[in-house]
């Protein structure tokens, strides 16, 4: 039995979702780097 998508795929919407996910991942990575740097400064490293 073949699965039928609930709605038509919109390549533009898919690209926007993928871009948003990538952007969120980059923001999270930068937040983690900033936190690590702050913790290192606080620890005197």
PDB file of C-alpha atoms in Angstrom:
ATOM      1  CA  UNK A   1       0.000   0.000   0.000  1.00  0.00           C
ATOM      2  CA  UNK A   2       1.397   3.381  -1.003  1.00  0.00           C
ATOM      3  CA  UNK A   3       1.404   6.249   1.470  1.00  0.00           C
ATOM      4  CA  UNK A   4      -0.416   9.364   0.362  1.00  0.00           C
ATOM      5  CA  UNK A   5       0.872  12.671   1.689  1.00  0.00           C
ATOM      6  CA  UNK A   6      -1.655  14.691   3.678  1.00  0.00           C
ATOM      7  CA  UNK A   7      -0.960  17.687   1.491  1.00  0.00           C
ATOM      8  CA  UNK A   8       1.137  18.606  -1.502  1.00  0.00           C
ATOM      9  CA  UNK A   9       4.807  19.204  -0.809  1.00  0.00           C
ATOM     10  CA  UNK A  10       5.867  22.812  -1.249  1.00  0.00           C
ATOM     11  CA  UNK A  11       9.591  22.949  -2.065  1.00  0.00           C
ATOM     12  CA  UNK A  12       9.741  26.600  -1.028  1.00  0.00           C
ATOM     13  CA  UNK A  13       8.202  25.867   2.352  1.00  0.00           C
ATOM     14  CA  UNK A  14      10.531  22.907   2.838  1.00  0.00           C
ATOM     15  CA  UNK A  15      13.536  25.106   2.053  1.00  0.00           C
ATOM     16  CA  UNK A  16      12.359  27.765   4.519  1.00  0.00           C
ATOM     17  CA  UNK A  17      11.898  25.158   7.244  1.00  0.00           C
ATOM     18  CA  UNK A  18      15.354  23.705   6.571  1.00  0.00           C
ATOM     19  CA  UNK A  19      16.896  27.200   6.622  1.00  0.00           C
ATOM     20  CA  UNK A  20      15.154  28.014   9.903  1.00  0.00           C
ATOM     21  CA  UNK A  21      16.385  24.754  11.438  1.00  0.00           C
ATOM     22  CA  UNK A  22      19.954  25.476  10.301  1.00  0.00           C
ATOM     23  CA  UNK A  23      19.774  29.025  11.675  1.00  0.00           C
ATOM     24  CA  UNK A  24      18.452  27.759  15.011  1.00  0.00           C
ATOM     25  CA  UNK A  25      21.285  25.217  15.201  1.00  0.00           C
ATOM     26  CA  UNK A  26      23.882  27.929  14.507  1.00  0.00           C
ATOM     27  CA  UNK A  27      22.375  30.200  17.178  1.00  0.00           C
ATOM     28  CA  UNK A  28      22.404  27.357  19.698  1.00  0.00           C
ATOM     29  CA  UNK A  29      26.033  26.512  18.865  1.00  0.00           C
ATOM     30  CA  UNK A  30      27.060  30.161  19.320  1.00  0.00           C
ATOM     31  CA  UNK A  31      25.177  30.331  22.621  1.00  0.00           C
ATOM     32  CA  UNK A  32      27.045  27.255  23.839  1.00  0.00           C
ATOM     33  CA  UNK A  33      30.409  28.727  22.760  1.00  0.00           C
ATOM     34  CA  UNK A  34      29.618  31.998  24.546  1.00  0.00           C
ATOM     35  CA  UNK A  35      28.594  30.139  27.699  1.00  0.00           C
ATOM     36  CA  UNK A  36      31.772  28.046  27.620  1.00  0.00           C
ATOM     37  CA  UNK A  37      33.887  31.199  27.209  1.00  0.00           C
ATOM     38  CA  UNK A  38      32.084  32.926  30.080  1.00  0.00           C
ATOM     39  CA  UNK A  39      32.489  29.892  32.341  1.00  0.00           C
ATOM     40  CA  UNK A  40      36.196  29.700  31.492  1.00  0.00           C
ATOM     41  CA  UNK A  41      36.642  33.394  32.366  1.00  0.00           C
ATOM     42  CA  UNK A  42      34.746  32.932  35.627  1.00  0.00           C
ATOM     43  CA  UNK A  43      36.942  29.949  36.493  1.00  0.00           C
ATOM     44  CA  UNK A  44      40.073  31.981  35.701  1.00  0.00           C
ATOM     45  CA  UNK A  45      41.194  29.767  32.839  1.00  0.00           C
TER      46      UNK A  45
END
